[in-house]
Coordinates of N, CA and C and ligand atoms in Angstrom, one line a residue:
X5 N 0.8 -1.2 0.0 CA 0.0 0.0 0.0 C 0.9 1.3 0.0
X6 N 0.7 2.3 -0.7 CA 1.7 3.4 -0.9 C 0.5 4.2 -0.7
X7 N 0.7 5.9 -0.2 CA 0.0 7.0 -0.3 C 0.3 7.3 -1.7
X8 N -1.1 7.7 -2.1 CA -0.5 8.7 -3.5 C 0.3 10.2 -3.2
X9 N 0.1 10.6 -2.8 CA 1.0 11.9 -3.0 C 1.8 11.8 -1.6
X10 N 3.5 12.5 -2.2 CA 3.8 12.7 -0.8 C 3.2 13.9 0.2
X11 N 2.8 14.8 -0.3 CA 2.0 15.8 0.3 C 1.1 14.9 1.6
X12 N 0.5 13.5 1.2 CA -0.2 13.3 1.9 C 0.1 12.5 3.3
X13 N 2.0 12.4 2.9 CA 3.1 12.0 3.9 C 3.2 13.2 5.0
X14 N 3.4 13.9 4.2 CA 3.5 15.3 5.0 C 2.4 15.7 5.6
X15 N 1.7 15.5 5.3 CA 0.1 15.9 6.6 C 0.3 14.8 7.5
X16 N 0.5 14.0 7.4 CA 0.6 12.7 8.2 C 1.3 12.9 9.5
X17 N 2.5 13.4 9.0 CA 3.7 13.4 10.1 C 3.6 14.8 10.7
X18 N 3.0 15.6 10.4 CA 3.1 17.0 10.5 C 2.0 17.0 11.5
X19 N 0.3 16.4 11.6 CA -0.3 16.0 12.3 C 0.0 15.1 13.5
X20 N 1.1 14.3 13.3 CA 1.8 13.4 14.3 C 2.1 14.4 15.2
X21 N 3.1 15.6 14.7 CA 4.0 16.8 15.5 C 3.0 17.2 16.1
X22 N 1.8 17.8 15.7 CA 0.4 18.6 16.3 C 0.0 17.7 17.4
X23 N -0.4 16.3 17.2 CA -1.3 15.7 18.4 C -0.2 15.8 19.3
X24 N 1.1 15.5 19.4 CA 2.5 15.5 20.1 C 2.4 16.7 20.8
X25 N 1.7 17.9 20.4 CA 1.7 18.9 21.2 C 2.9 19.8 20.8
X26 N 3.2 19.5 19.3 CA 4.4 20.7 18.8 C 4.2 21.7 18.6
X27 N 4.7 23.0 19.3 CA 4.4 24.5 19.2 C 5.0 25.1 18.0
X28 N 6.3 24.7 18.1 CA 7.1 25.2 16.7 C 7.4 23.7 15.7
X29 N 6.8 23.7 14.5 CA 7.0 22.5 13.8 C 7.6 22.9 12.1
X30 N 8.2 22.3 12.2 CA 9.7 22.6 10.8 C 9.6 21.8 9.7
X31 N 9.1 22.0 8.6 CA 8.6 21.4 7.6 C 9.7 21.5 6.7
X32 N 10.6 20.6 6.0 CA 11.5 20.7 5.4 C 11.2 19.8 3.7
X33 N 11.2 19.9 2.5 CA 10.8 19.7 1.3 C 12.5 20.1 0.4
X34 N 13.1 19.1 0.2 CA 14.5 19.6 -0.6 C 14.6 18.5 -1.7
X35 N 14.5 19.3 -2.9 CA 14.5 18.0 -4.2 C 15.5 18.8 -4.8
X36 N 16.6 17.7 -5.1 CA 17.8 18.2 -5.8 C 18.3 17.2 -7.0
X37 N 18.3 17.5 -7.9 CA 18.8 17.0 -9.1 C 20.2 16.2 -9.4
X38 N 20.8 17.2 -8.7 CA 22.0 16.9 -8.6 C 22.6 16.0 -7.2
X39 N 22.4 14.9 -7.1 CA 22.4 14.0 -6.0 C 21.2 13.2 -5.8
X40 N 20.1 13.1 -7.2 CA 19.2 12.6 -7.0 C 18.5 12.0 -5.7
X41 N 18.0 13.3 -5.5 CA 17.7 13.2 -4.0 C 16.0 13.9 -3.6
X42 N 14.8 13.5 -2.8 CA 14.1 14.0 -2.6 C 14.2 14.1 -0.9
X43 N 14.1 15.2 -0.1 CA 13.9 14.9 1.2 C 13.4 15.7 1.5
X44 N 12.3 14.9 2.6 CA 11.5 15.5 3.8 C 12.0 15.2 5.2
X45 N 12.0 16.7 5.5 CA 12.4 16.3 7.2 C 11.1 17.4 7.3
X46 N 10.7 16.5 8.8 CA 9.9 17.2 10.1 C 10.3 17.0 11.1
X47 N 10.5 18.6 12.1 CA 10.7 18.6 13.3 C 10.3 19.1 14.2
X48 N 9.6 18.6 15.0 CA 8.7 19.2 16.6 C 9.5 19.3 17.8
X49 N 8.8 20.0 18.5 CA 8.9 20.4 19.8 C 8.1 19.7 20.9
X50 N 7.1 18.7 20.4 CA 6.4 17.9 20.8 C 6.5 17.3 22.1
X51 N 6.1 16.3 22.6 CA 6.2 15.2 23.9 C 7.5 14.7 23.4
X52 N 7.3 13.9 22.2 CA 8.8 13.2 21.9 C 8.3 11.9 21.9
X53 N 8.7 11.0 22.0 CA 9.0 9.5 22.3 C 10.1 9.0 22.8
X54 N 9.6 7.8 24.1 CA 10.8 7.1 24.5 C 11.1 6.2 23.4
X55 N 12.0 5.7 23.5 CA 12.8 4.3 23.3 C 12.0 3.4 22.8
X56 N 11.7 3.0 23.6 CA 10.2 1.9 23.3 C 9.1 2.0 22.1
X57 N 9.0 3.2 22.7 CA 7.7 3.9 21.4 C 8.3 4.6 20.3
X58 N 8.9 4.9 20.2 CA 10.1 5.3 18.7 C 10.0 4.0 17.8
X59 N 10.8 2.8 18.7 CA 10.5 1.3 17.9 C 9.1 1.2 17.2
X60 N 7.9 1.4 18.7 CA 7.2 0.5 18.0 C 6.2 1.5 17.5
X61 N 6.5 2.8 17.1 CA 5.8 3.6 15.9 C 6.1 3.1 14.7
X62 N 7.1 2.1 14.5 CA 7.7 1.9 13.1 C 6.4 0.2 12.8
X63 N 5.5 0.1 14.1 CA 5.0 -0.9 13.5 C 3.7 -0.6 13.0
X64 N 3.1 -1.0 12.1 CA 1.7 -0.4 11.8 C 0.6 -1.3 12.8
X65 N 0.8 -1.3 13.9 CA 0.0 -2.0 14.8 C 0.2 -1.0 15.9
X66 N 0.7 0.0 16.3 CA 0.9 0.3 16.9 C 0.7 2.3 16.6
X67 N -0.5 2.2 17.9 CA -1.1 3.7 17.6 C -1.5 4.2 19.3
X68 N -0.9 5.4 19.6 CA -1.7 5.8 21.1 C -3.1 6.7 20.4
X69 N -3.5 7.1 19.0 CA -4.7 7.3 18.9 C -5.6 6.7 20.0
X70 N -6.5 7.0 20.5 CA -8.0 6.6 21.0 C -8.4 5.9 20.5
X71 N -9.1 4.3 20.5 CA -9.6 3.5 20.0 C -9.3 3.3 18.3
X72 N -7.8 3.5 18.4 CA -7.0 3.0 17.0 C -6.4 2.0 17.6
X73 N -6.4 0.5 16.4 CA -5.4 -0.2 17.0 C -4.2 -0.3 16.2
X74 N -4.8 0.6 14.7 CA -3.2 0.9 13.9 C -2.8 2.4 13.6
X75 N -2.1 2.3 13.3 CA -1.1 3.5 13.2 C 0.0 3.8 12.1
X76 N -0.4 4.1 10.8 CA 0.4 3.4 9.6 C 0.9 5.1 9.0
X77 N 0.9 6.0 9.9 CA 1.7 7.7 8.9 C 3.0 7.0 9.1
X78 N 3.4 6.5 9.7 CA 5.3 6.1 9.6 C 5.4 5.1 9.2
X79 N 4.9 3.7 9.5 CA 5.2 2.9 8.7 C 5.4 3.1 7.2
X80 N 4.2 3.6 6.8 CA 3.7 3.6 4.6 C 5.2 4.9 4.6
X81 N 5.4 5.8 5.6 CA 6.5 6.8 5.2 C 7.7 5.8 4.8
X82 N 8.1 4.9 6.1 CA 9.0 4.5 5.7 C 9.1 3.4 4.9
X83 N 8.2 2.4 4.6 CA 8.2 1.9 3.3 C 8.2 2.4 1.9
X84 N 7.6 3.4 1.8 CA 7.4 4.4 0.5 C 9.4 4.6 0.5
X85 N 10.1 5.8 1.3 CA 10.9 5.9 1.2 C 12.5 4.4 1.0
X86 N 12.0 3.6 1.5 CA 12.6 2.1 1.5 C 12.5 2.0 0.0
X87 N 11.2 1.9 -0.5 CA 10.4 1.6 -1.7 C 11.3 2.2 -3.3
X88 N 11.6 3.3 -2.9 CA 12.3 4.4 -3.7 C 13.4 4.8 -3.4
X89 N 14.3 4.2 -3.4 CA 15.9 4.0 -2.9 C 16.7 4.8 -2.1
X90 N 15.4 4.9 -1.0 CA 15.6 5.9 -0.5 C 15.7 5.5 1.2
X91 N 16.2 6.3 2.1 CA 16.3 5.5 3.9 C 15.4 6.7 4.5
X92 N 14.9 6.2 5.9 CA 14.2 6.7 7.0 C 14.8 7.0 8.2
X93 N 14.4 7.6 9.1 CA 14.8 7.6 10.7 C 14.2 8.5 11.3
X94 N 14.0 7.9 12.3 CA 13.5 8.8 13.3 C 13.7 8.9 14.4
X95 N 14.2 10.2 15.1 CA 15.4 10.7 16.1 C 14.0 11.2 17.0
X96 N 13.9 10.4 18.4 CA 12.9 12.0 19.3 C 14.0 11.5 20.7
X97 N 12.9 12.1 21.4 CA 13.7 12.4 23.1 C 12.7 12.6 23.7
X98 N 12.4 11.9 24.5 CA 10.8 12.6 25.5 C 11.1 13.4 26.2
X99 N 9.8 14.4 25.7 CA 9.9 16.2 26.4 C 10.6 17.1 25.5
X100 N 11.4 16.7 24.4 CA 11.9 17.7 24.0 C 11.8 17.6 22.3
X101 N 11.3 16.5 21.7 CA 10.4 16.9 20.6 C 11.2 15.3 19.3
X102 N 10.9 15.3 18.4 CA 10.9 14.5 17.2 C 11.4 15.0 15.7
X103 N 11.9 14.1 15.2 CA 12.6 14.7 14.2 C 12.5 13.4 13.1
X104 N 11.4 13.6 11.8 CA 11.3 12.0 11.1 C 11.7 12.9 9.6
X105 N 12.5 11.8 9.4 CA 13.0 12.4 8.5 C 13.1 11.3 7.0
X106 N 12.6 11.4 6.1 CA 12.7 10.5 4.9 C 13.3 10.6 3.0
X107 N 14.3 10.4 2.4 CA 14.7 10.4 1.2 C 14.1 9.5 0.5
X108 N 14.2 10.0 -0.6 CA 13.8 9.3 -1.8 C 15.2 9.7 -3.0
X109 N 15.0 8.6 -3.8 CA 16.0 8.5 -5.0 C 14.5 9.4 -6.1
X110 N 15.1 10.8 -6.6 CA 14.2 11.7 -7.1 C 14.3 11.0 -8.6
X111 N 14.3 10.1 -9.2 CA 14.4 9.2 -10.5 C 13.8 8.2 -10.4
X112 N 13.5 7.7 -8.8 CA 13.2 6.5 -8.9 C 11.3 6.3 -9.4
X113 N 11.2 5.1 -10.1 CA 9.6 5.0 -11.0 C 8.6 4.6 -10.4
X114 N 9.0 4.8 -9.3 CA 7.7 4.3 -8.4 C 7.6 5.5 -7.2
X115 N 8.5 6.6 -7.3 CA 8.4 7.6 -6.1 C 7.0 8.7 -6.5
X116 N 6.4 8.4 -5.4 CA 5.3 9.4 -5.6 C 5.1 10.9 -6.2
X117 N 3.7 11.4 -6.9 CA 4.1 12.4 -7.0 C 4.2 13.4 -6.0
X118 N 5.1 14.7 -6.1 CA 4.4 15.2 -5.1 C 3.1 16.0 -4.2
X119 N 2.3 16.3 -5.2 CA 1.0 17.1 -4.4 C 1.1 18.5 -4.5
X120 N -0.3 18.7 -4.1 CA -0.4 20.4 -3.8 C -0.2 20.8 -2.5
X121 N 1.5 20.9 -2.5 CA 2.3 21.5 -1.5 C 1.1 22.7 -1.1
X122 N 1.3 23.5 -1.6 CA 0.3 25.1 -1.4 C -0.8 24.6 -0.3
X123 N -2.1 23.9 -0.9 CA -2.9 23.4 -0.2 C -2.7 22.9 0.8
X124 N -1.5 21.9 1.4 CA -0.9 21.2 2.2 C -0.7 22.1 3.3
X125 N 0.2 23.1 2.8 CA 1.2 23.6 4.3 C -0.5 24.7 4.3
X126 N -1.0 25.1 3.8 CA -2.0 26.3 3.7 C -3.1 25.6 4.9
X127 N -3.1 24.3 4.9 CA -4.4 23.5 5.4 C -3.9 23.6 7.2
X128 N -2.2 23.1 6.8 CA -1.9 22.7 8.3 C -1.8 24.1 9.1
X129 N -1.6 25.1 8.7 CA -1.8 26.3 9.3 C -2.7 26.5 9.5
X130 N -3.7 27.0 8.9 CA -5.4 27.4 9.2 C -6.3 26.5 10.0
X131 N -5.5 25.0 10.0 CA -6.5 24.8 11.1 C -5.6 24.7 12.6
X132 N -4.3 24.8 12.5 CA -3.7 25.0 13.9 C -3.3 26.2 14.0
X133 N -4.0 26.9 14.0 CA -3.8 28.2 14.3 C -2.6 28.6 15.6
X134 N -2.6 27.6 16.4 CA -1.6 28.3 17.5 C 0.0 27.5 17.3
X135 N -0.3 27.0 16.3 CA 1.1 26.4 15.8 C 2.2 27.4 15.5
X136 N 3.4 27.0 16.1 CA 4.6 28.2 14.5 C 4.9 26.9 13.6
X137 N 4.5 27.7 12.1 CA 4.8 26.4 11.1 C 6.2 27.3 10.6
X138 N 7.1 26.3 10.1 CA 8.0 26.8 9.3 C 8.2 26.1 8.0
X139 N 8.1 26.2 7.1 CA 8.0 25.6 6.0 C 9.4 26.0 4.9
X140 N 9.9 25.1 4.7 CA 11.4 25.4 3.7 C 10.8 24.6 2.3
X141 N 10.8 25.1 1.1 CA 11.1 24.2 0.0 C 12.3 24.1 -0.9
X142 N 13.0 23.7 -1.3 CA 13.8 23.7 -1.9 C 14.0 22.9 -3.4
X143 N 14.0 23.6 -4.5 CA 14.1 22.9 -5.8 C 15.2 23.4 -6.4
X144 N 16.0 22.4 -6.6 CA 17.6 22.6 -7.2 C 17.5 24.4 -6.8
X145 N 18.3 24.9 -7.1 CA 18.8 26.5 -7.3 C 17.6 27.1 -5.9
X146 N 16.1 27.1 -6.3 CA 15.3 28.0 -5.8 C 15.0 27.7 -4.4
X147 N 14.7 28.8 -3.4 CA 14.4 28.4 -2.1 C 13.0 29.1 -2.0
X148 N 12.3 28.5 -1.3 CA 11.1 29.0 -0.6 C 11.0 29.1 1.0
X149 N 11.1 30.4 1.8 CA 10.6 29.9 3.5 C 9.1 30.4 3.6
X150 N 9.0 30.0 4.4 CA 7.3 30.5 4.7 C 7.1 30.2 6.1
X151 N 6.8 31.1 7.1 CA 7.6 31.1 8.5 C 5.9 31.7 9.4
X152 N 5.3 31.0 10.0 CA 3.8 31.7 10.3 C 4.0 33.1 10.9
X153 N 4.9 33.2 11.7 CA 5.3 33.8 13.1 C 5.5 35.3 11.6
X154 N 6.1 35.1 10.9 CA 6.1 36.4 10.1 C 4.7 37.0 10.0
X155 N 4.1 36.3 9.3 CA 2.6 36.1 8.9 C 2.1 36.9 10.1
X156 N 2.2 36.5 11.2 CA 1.2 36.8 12.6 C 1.6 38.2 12.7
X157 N 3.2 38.5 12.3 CA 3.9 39.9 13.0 C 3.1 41.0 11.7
X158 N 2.4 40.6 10.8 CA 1.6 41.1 9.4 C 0.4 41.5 9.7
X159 N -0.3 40.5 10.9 CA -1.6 40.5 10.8 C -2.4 41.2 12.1
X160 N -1.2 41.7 12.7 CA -1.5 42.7 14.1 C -2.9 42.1 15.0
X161 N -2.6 41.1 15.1 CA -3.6 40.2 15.6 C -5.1 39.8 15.2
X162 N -4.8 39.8 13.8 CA -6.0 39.2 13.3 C -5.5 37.9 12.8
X163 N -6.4 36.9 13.4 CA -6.4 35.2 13.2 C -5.7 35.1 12.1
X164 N -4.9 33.9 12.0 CA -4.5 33.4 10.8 C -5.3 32.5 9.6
X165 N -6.9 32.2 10.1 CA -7.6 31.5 9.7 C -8.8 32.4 9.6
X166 N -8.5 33.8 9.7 CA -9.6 34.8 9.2 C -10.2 34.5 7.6
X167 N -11.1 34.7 6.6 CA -11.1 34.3 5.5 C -10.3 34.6 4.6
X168 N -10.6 36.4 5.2 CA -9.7 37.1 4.5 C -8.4 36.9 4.0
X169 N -7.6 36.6 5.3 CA -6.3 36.0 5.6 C -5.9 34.7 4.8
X170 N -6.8 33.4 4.7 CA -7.0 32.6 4.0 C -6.8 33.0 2.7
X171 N -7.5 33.9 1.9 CA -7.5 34.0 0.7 C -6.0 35.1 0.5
X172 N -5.7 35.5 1.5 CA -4.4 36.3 1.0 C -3.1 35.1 0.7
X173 N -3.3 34.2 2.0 CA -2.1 33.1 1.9 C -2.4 32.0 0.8
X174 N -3.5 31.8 0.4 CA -3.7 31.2 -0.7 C -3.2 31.9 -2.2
X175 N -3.2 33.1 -2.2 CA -2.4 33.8 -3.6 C -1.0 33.4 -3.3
X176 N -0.6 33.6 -2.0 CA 0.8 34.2 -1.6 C 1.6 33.1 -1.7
X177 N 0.7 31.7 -1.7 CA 1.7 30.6 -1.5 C 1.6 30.0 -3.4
X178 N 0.5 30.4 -3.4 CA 0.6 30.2 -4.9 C 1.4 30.9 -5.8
X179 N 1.8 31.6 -5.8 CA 2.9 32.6 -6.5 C 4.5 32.3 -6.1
X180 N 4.3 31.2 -5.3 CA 5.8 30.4 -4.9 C 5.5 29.0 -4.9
X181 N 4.3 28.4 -5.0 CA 4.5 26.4 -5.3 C 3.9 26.5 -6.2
Ligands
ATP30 N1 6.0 13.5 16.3 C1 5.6 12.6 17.2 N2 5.8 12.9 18.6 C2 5.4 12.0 19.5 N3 4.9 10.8 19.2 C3 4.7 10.5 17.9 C4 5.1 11.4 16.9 N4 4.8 10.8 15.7 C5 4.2 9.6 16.0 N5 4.2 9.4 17.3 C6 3.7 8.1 18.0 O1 3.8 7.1 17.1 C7 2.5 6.5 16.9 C8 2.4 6.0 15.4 O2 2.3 7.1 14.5 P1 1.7 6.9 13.1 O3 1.6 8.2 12.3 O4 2.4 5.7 12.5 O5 0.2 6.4 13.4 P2 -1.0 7.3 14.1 O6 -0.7 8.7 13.9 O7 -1.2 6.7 15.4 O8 -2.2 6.8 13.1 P3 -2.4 7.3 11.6 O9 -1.2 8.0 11.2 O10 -2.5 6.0 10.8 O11 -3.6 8.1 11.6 C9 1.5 7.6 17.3 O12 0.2 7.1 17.7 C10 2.2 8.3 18.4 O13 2.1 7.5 19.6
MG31 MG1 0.0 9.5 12.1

């Protein structure tokens, strides 16, 4: 079983950071040509995971969800990236936050596409409003940041999920993904 888009990897794990209780969460997107390389890193501030649970996140049987008894955003990550000649890992520390991080071989014929980034990081903001998102993209040569906390110091205390606001970061991210 594969996700179709990795966008929909990235909601996955970035949701992981949120239920975790991540204030500031680091969204990293780097495709480079030159090193045939795709990588996603996410990093929270979160609870973290012990030892124990770091393992057995990697099983798809294993979920602290509520009346889940699976739990497959890391597993299908790390199989997808396995899948596409690519490696996984994931570094946390309880109390002080999580760091999952996945490559892909950017050639390889079965690596997903990637998605509507825009929609993606646009979605995870507007509904966690009390999040700091930080968002990096990188395509060979070109960089993108996209930093909330900027956004907030813009909006002189009007919500980040005002409509208004919505339809301005919807142009705004569109004119960079
Ligand atoms: N960033 C994180 N910080 C702390 N714990 C995490 C983090 N990410 C995952 N976990 C733990 O690992 C478990 C497995 O995560 P995984 O994404 O595979 O499944 P899930 O989120 O429980 O369910 P699903 O993703 O299928 O909706 C989670 O239930 C949670 O206990
Ligand atoms: Mg999950």
């Amino acid at each position: 079983m594969m996700l179709e888009h990795l966008t929909d990897h990235i909601m996955d794990i970035a949701m992981n950071s949120v239920r975790a209780g991540g204030r500031n969460i680091f969204i990293d997107v780097v495709s480079k040509k030159e090193g045939n390389l795709l990588c996603l890193t996410i990093t929270d501030d979160g609870m973290g995971m012990t030892e124990d649970v770091a393992r057995a996140a990697k099983d798809p049987f294993f979920s602290t969800k509520e009346k889940k008894a699976i739990g497959l955003g890391i597993p299908l990550l790390q199989g997808a990236a396995e899948m596409c000649g690519g490696d996984f890992s994931l570094e946390s520390a309880p109390g002080k936050g999580t760091t999952v991080r996945a490559a892909f071989a950017l050639d390889h014929p079965d690596l997903p596409p990637l998605g509507n980034l825009k929609e993606t990081i646009l979605l995870l903001c507007v509904t966690n409003p009390e999040v700091h998102f930080v968002f990096r993209y990188q395509d060979d040569g070109k960089e993108f940041l996209f930093d909330t906390n900027e956004i907030h110091g813009l909006l002189d205390g009007v919500p980040i999920n005002h409509p208004e606001v919505i339809d301005f970061l919807e142009r705004y991210l569109g004119e960079h993904l």
